[in-house]
mmCIF file of N, CA and C in Angstrom:
data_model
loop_
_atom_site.group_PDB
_atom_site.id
_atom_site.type_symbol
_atom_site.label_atom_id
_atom_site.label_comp_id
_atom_site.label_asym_id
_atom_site.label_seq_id
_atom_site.Cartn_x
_atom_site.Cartn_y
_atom_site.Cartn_z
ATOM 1 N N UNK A 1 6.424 20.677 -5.737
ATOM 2 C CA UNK A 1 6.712 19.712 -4.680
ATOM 3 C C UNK A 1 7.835 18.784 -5.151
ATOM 4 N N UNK A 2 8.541 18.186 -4.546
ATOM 5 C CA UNK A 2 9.920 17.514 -4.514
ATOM 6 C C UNK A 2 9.795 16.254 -4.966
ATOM 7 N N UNK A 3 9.929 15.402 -5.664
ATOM 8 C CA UNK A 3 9.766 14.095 -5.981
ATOM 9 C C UNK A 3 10.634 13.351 -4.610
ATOM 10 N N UNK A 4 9.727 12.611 -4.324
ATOM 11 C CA UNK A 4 9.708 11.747 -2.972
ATOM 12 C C UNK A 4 10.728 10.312 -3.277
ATOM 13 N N UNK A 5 11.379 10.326 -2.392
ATOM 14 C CA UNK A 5 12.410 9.128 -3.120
ATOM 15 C C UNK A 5 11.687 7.430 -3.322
ATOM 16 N N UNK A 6 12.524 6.737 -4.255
ATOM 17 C CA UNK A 6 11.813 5.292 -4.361
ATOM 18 C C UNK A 6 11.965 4.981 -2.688
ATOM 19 N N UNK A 7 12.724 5.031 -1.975
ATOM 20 C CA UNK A 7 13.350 4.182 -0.813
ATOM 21 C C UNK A 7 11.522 4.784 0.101
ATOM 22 N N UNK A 8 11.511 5.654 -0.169
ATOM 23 C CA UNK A 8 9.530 5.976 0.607
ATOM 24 C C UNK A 8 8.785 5.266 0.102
ATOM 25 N N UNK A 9 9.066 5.231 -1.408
ATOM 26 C CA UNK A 9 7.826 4.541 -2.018
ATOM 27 C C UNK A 9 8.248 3.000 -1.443
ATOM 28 N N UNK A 10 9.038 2.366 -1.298
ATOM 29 C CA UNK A 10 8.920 1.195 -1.188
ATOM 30 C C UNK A 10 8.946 0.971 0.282
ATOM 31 N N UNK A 11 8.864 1.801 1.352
ATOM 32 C CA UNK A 11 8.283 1.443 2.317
ATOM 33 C C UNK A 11 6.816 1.435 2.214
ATOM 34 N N UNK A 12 6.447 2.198 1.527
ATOM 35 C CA UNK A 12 4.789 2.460 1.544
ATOM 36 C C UNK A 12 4.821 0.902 0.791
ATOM 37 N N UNK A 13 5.304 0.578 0.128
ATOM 38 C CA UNK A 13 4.512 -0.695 -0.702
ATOM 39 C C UNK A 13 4.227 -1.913 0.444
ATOM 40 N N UNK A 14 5.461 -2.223 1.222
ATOM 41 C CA UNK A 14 5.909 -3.065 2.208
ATOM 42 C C UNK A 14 4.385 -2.947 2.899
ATOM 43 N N UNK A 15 4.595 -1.453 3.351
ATOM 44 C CA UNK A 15 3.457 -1.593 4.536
ATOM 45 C C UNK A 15 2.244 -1.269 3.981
ATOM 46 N N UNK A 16 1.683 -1.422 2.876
ATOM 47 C CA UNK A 16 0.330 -1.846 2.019
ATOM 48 C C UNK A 16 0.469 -3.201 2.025
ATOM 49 N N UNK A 17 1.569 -3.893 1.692
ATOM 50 C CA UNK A 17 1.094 -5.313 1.445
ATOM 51 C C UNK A 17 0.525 -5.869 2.407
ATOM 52 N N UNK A 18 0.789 -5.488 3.811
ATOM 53 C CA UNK A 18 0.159 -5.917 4.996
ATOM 54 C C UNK A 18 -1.283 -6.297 4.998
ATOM 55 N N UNK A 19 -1.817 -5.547 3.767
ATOM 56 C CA UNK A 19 -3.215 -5.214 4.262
ATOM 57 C C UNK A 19 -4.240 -6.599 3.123
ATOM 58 N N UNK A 20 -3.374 -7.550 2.510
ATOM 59 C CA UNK A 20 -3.456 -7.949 1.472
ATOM 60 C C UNK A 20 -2.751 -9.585 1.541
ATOM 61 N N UNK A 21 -2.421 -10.032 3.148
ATOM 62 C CA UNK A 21 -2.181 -10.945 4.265
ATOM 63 C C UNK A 21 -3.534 -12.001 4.637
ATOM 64 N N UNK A 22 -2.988 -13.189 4.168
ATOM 65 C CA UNK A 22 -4.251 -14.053 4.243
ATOM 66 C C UNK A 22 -4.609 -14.282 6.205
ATOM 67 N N UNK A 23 -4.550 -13.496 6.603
ATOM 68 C CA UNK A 23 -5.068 -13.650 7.957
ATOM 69 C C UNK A 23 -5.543 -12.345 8.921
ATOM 70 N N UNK A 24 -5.797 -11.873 9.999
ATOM 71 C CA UNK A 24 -6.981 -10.890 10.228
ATOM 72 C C UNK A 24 -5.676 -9.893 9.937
ATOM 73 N N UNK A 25 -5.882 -8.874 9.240
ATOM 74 C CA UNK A 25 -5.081 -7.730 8.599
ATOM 75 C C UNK A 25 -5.926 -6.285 9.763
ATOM 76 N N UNK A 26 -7.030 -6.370 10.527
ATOM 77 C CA UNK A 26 -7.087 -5.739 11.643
ATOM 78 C C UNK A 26 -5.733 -4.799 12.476
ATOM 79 N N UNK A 27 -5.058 -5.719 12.976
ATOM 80 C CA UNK A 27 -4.017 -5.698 13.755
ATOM 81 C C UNK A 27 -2.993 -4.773 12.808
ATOM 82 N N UNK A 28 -2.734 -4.586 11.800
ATOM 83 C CA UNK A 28 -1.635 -3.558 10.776
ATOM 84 C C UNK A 28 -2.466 -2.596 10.701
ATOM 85 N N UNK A 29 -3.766 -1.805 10.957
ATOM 86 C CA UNK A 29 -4.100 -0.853 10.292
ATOM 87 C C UNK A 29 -3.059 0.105 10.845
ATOM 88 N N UNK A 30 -2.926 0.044 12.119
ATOM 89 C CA UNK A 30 -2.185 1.693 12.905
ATOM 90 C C UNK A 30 -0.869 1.961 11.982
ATOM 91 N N UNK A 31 0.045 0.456 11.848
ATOM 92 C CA UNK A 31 1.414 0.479 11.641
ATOM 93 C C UNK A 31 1.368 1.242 9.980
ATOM 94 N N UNK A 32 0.528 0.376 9.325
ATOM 95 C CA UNK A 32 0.067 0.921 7.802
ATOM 96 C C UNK A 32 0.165 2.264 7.586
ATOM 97 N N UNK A 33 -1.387 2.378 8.506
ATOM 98 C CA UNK A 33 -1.200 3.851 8.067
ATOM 99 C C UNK A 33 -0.330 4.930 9.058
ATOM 100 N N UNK A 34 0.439 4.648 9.775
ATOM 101 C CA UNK A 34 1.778 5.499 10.372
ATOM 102 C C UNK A 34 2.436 5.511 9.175
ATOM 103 N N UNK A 35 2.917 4.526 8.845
ATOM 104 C CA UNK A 35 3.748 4.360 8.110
ATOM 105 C C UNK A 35 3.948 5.225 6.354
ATOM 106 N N UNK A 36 2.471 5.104 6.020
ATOM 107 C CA UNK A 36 1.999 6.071 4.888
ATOM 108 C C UNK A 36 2.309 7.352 5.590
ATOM 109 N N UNK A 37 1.615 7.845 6.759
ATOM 110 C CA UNK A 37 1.465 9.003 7.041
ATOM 111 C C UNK A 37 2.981 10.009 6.949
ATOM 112 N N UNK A 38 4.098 8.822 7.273
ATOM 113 C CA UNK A 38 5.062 9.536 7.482
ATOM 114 C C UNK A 38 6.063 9.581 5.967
ATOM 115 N N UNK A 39 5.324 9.049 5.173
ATOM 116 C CA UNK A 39 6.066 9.215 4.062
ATOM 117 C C UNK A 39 6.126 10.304 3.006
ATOM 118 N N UNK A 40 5.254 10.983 3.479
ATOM 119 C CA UNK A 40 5.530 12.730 2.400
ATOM 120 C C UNK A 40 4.481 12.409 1.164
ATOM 121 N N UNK A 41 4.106 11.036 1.133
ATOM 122 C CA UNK A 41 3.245 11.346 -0.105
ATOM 123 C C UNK A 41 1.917 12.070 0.401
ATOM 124 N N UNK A 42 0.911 12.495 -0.639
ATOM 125 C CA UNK A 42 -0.438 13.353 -0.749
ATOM 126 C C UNK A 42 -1.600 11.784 0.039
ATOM 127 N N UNK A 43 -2.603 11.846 0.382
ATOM 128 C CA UNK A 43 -3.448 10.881 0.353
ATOM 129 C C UNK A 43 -3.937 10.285 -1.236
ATOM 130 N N UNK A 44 -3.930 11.139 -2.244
ATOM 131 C CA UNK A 44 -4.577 10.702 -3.394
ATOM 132 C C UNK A 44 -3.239 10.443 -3.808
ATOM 133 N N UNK A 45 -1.760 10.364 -3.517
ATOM 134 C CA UNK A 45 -0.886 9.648 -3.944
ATOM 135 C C UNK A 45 -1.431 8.021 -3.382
ATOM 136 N N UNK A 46 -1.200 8.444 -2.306
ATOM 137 C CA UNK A 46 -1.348 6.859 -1.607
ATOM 138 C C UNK A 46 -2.221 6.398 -2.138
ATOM 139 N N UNK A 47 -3.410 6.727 -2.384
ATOM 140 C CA UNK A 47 -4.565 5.801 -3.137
ATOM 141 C C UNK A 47 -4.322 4.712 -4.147
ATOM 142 N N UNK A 48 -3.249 5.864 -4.955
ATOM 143 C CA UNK A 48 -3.280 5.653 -6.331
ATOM 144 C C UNK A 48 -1.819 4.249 -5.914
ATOM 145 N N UNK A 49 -1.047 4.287 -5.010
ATOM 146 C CA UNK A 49 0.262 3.416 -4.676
ATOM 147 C C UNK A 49 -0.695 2.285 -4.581
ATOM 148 N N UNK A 50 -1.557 2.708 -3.497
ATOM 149 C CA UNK A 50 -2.286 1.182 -3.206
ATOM 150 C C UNK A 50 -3.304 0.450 -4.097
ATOM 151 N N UNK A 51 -3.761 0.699 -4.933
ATOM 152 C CA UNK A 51 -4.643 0.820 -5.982
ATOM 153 C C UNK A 51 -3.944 0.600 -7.319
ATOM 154 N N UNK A 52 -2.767 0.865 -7.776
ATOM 155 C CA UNK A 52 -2.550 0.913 -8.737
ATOM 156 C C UNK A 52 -1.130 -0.224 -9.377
ATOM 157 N N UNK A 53 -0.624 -0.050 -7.605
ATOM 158 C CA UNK A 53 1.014 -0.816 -7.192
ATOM 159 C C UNK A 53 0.327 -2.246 -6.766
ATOM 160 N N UNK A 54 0.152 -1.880 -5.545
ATOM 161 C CA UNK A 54 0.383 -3.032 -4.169
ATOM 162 C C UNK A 54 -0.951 -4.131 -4.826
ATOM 163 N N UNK A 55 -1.997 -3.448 -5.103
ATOM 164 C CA UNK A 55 -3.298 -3.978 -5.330
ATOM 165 C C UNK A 55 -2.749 -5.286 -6.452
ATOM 166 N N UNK A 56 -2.270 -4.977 -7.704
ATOM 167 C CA UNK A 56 -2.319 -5.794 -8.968
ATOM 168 C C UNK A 56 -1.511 -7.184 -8.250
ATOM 169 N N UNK A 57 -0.489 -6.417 -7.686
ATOM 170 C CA UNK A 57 0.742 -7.694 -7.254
ATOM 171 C C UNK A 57 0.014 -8.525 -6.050
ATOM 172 N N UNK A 58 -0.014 -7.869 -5.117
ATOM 173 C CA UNK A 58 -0.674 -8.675 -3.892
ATOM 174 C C UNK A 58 -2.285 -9.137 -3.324
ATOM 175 N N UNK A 59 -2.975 -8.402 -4.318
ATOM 176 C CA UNK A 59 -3.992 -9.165 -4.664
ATOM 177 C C UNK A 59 -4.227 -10.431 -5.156
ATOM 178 N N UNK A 60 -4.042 -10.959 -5.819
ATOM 179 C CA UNK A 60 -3.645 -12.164 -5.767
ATOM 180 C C UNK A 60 -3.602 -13.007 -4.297
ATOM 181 N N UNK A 61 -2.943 -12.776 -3.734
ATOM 182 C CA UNK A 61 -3.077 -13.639 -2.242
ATOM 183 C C UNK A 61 -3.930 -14.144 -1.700
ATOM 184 N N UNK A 62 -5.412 -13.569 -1.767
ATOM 185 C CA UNK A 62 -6.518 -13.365 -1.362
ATOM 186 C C UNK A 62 -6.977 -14.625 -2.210
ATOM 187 N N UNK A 63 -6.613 -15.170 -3.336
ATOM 188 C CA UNK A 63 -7.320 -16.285 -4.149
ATOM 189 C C UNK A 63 -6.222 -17.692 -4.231
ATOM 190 N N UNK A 64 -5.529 -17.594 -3.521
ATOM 191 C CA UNK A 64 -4.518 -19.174 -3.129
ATOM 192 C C UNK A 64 -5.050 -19.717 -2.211
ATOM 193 N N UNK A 65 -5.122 -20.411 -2.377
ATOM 194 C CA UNK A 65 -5.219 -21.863 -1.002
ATOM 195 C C UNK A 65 -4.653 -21.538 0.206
ATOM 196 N N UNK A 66 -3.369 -21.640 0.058
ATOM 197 C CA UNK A 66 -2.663 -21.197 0.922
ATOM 198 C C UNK A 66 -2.384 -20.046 0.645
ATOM 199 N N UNK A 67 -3.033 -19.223 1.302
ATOM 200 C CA UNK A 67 -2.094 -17.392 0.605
ATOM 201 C C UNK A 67 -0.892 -16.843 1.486
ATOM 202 N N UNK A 68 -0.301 -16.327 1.379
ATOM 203 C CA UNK A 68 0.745 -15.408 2.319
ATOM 204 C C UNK A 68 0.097 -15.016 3.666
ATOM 205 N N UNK A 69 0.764 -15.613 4.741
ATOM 206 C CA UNK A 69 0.260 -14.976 6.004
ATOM 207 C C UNK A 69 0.660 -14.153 6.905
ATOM 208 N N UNK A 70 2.168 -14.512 6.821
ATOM 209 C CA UNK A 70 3.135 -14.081 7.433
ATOM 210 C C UNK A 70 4.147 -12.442 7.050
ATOM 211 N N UNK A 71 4.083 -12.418 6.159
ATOM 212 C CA UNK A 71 4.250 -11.177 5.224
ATOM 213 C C UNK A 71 5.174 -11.582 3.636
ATOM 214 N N UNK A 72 4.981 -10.363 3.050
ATOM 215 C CA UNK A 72 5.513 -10.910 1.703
ATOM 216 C C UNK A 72 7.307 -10.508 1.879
ATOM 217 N N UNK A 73 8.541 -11.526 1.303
ATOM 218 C CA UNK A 73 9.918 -11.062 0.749
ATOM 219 C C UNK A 73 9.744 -9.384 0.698
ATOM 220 N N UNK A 74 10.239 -8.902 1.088
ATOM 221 C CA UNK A 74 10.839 -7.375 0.738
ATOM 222 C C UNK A 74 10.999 -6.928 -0.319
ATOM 223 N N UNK A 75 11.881 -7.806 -1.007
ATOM 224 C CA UNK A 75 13.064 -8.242 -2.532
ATOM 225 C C UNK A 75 12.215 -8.307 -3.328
ATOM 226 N N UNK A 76 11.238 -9.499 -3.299
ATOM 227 C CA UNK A 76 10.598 -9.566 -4.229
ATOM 228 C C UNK A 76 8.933 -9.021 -4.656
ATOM 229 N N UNK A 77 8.680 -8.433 -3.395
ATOM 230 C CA UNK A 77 7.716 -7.422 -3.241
ATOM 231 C C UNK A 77 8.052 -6.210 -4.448
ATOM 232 N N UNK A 78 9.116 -5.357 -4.138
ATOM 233 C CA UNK A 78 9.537 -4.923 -4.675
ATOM 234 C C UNK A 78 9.817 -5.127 -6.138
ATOM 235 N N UNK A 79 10.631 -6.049 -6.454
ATOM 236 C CA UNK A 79 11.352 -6.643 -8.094
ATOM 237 C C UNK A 79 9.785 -6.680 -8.324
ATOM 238 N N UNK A 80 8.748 -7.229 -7.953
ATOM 239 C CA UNK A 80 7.343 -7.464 -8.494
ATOM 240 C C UNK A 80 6.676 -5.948 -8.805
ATOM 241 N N UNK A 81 6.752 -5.074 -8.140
ATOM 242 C CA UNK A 81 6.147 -4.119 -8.223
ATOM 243 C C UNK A 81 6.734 -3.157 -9.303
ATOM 244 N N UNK A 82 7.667 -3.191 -9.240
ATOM 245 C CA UNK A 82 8.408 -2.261 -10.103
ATOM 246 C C UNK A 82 8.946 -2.947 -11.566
ATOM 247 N N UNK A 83 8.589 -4.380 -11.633
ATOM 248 C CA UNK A 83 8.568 -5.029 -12.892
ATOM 249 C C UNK A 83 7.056 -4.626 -13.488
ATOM 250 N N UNK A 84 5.496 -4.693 -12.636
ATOM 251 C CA UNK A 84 4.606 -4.742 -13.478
ATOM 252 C C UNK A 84 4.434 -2.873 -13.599
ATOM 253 N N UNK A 85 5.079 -2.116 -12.970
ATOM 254 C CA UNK A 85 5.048 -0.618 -13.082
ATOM 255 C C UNK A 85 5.594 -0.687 -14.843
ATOM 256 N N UNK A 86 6.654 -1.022 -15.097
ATOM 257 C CA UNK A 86 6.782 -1.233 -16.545
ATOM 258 C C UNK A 86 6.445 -1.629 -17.306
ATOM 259 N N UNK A 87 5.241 -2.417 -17.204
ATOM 260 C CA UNK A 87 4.190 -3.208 -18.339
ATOM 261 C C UNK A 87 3.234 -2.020 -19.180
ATOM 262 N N UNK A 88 3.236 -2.982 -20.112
ATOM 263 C CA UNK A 88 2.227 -1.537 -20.891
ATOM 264 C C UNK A 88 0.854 -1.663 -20.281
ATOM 265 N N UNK A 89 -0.114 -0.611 -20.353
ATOM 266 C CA UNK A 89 -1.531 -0.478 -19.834
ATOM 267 C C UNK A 89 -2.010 -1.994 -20.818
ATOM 268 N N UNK A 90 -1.646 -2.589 -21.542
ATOM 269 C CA UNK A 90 -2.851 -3.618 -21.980
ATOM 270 C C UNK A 90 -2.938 -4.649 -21.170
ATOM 271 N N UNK A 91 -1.488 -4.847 -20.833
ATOM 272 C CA UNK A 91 -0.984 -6.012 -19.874
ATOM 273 C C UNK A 91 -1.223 -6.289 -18.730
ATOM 274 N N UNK A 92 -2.062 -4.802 -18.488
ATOM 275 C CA UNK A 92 -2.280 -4.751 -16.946
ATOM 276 C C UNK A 92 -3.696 -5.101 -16.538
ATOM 277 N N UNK A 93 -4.380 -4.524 -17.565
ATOM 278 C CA UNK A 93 -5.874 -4.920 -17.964
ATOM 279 C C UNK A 93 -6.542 -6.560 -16.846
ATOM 280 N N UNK A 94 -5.766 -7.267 -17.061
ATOM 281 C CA UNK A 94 -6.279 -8.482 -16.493
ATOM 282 C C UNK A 94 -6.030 -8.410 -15.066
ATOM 283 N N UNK A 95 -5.810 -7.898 -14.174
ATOM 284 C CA UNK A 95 -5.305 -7.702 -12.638
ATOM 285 C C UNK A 95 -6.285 -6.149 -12.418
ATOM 286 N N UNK A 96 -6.806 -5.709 -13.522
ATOM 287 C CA UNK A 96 -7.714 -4.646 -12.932
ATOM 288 C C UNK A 96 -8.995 -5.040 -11.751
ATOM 289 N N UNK A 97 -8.770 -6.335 -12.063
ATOM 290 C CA UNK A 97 -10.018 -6.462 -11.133
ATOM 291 C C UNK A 97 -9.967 -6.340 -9.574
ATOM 292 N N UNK A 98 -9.149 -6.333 -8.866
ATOM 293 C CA UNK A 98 -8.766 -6.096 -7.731
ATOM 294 C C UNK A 98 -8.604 -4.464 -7.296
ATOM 295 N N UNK A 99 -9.334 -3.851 -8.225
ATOM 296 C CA UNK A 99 -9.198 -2.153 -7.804
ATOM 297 C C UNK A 99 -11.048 -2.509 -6.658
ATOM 298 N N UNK A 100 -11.895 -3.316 -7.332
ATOM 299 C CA UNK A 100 -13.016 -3.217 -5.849
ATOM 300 C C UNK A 100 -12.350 -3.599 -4.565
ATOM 301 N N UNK A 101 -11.625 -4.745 -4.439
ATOM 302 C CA UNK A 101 -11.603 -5.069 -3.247
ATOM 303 C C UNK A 101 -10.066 -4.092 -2.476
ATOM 304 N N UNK A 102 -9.290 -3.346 -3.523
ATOM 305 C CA UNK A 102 -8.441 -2.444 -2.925
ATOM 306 C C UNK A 102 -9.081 -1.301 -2.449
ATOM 307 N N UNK A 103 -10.342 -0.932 -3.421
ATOM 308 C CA UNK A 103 -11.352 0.333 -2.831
ATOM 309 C C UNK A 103 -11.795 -0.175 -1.629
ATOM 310 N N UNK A 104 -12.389 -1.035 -0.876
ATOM 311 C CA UNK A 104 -12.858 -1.608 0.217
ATOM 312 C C UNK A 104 -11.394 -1.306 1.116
ATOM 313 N N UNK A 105 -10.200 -1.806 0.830
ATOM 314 C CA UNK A 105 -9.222 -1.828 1.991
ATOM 315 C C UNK A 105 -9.039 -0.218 1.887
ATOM 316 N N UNK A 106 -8.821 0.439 0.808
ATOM 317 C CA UNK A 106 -9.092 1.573 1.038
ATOM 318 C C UNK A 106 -9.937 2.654 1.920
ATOM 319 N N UNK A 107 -11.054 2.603 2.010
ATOM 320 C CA UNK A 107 -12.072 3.030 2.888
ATOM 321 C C UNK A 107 -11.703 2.764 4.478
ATOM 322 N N UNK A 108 -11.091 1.503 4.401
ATOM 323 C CA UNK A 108 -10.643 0.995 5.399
ATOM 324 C C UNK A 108 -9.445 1.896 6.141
ATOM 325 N N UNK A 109 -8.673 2.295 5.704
ATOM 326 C CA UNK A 109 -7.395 2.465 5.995
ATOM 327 C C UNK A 109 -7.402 4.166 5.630
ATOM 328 N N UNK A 110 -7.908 4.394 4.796
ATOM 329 C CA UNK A 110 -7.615 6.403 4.269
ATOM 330 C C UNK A 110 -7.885 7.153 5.634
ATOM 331 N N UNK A 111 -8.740 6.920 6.575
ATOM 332 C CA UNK A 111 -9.565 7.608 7.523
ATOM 333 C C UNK A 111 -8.203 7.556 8.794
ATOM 334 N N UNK A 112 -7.539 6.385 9.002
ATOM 335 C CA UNK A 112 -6.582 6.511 9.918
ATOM 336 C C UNK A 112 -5.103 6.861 9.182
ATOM 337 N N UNK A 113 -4.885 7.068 7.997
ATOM 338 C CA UNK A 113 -3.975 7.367 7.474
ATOM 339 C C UNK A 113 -3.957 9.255 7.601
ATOM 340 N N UNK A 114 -4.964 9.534 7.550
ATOM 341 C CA UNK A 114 -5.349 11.098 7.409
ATOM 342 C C UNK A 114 -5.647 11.238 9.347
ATOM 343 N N UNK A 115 -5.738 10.520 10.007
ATOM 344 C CA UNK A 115 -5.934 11.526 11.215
ATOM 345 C C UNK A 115 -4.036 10.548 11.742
ATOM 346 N N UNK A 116 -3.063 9.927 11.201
ATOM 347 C CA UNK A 116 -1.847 9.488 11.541
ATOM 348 C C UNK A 116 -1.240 10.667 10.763
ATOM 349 N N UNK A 117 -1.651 11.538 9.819
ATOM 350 C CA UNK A 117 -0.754 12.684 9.300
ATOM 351 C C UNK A 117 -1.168 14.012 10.202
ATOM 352 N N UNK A 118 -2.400 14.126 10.747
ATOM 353 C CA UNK A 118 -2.833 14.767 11.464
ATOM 354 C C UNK A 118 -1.875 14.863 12.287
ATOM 355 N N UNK A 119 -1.732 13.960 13.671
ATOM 356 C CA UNK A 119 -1.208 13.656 15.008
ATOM 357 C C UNK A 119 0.648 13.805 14.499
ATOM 358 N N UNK A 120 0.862 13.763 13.242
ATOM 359 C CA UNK A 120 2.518 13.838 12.982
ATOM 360 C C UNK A 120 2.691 15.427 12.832
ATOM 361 N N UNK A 121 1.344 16.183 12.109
ATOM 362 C CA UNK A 121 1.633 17.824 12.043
ATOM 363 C C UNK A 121 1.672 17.839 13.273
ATOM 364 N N UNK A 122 0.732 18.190 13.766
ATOM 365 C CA UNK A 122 0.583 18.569 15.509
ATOM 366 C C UNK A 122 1.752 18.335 15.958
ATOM 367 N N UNK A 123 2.400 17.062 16.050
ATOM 368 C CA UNK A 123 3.629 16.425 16.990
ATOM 369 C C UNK A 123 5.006 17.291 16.081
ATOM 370 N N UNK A 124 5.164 18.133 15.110
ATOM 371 C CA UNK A 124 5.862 18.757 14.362
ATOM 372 C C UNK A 124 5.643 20.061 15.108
ATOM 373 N N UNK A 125 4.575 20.469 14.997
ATOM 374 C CA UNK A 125 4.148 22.406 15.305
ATOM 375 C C UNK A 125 4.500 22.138 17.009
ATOM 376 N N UNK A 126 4.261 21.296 17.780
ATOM 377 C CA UNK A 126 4.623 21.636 18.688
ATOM 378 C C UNK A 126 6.370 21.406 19.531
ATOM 379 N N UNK A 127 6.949 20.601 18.445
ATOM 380 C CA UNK A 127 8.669 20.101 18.741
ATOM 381 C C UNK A 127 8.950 22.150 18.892
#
């Protein structure tokens, strides 16, 4: 299989962070998971993006006072994600804790991400 370009991966990050928005995050599931769906990655890629990427950085939000409501910088979504992608595994250790509550948005979101790749084959086999 083809290595999928960063410019996918960092839409997928964009539209994970949505889900990680100090206010009802309801309203992004469709766009989310369209948005995964159409990006060529596997579902157990995406897991691992949201879980492993989006989770460490934008988790966090969820424990500010004021957290992010509106959505996160692009720029620095990004520069963030792809700065702690380069940290060594020890460093990362302390932000592991946000893999429960990414498993929860997970559960959340895999089920319409997999029937939004569904409805894109179909809408393919029949063009």
């Amino acid at each position: 299989m083809p290595e999928i370009s960063s410019v996918a991966r960092h839409k997928v990050w964009v539209a994970f962070s949505d889900l990680f928005l100090d206010t009802d995050i309801s309203d992004y599931y469709y766009d989310v998971a369209y948005s995964c769906a159409k990006s060529g990655f596997t579902i157990d890629e995406l897991k691992s993006i949201l879980m492993d990427e989006v989770a460490p950085i934008c988790g966090l939000n969820g424990f500010q006072i004021a957290g992010e409501w509106a959505g996160f910088e692009e720029d620095w979504l990004i520069d963030s994600i792809e700065s702690y992608r380069r940290k060594s595994k020890w460093r990362k250790l302390f932000r592991y804790k946000f893999r429960l509550s990414s498993l929860i948005l997970w559960l959340k979101i895999k089920p319409r991400i997999i029937e939004s790749m569904s409805r894109n084959r179909d809408e393919t086999v029949s063009d």
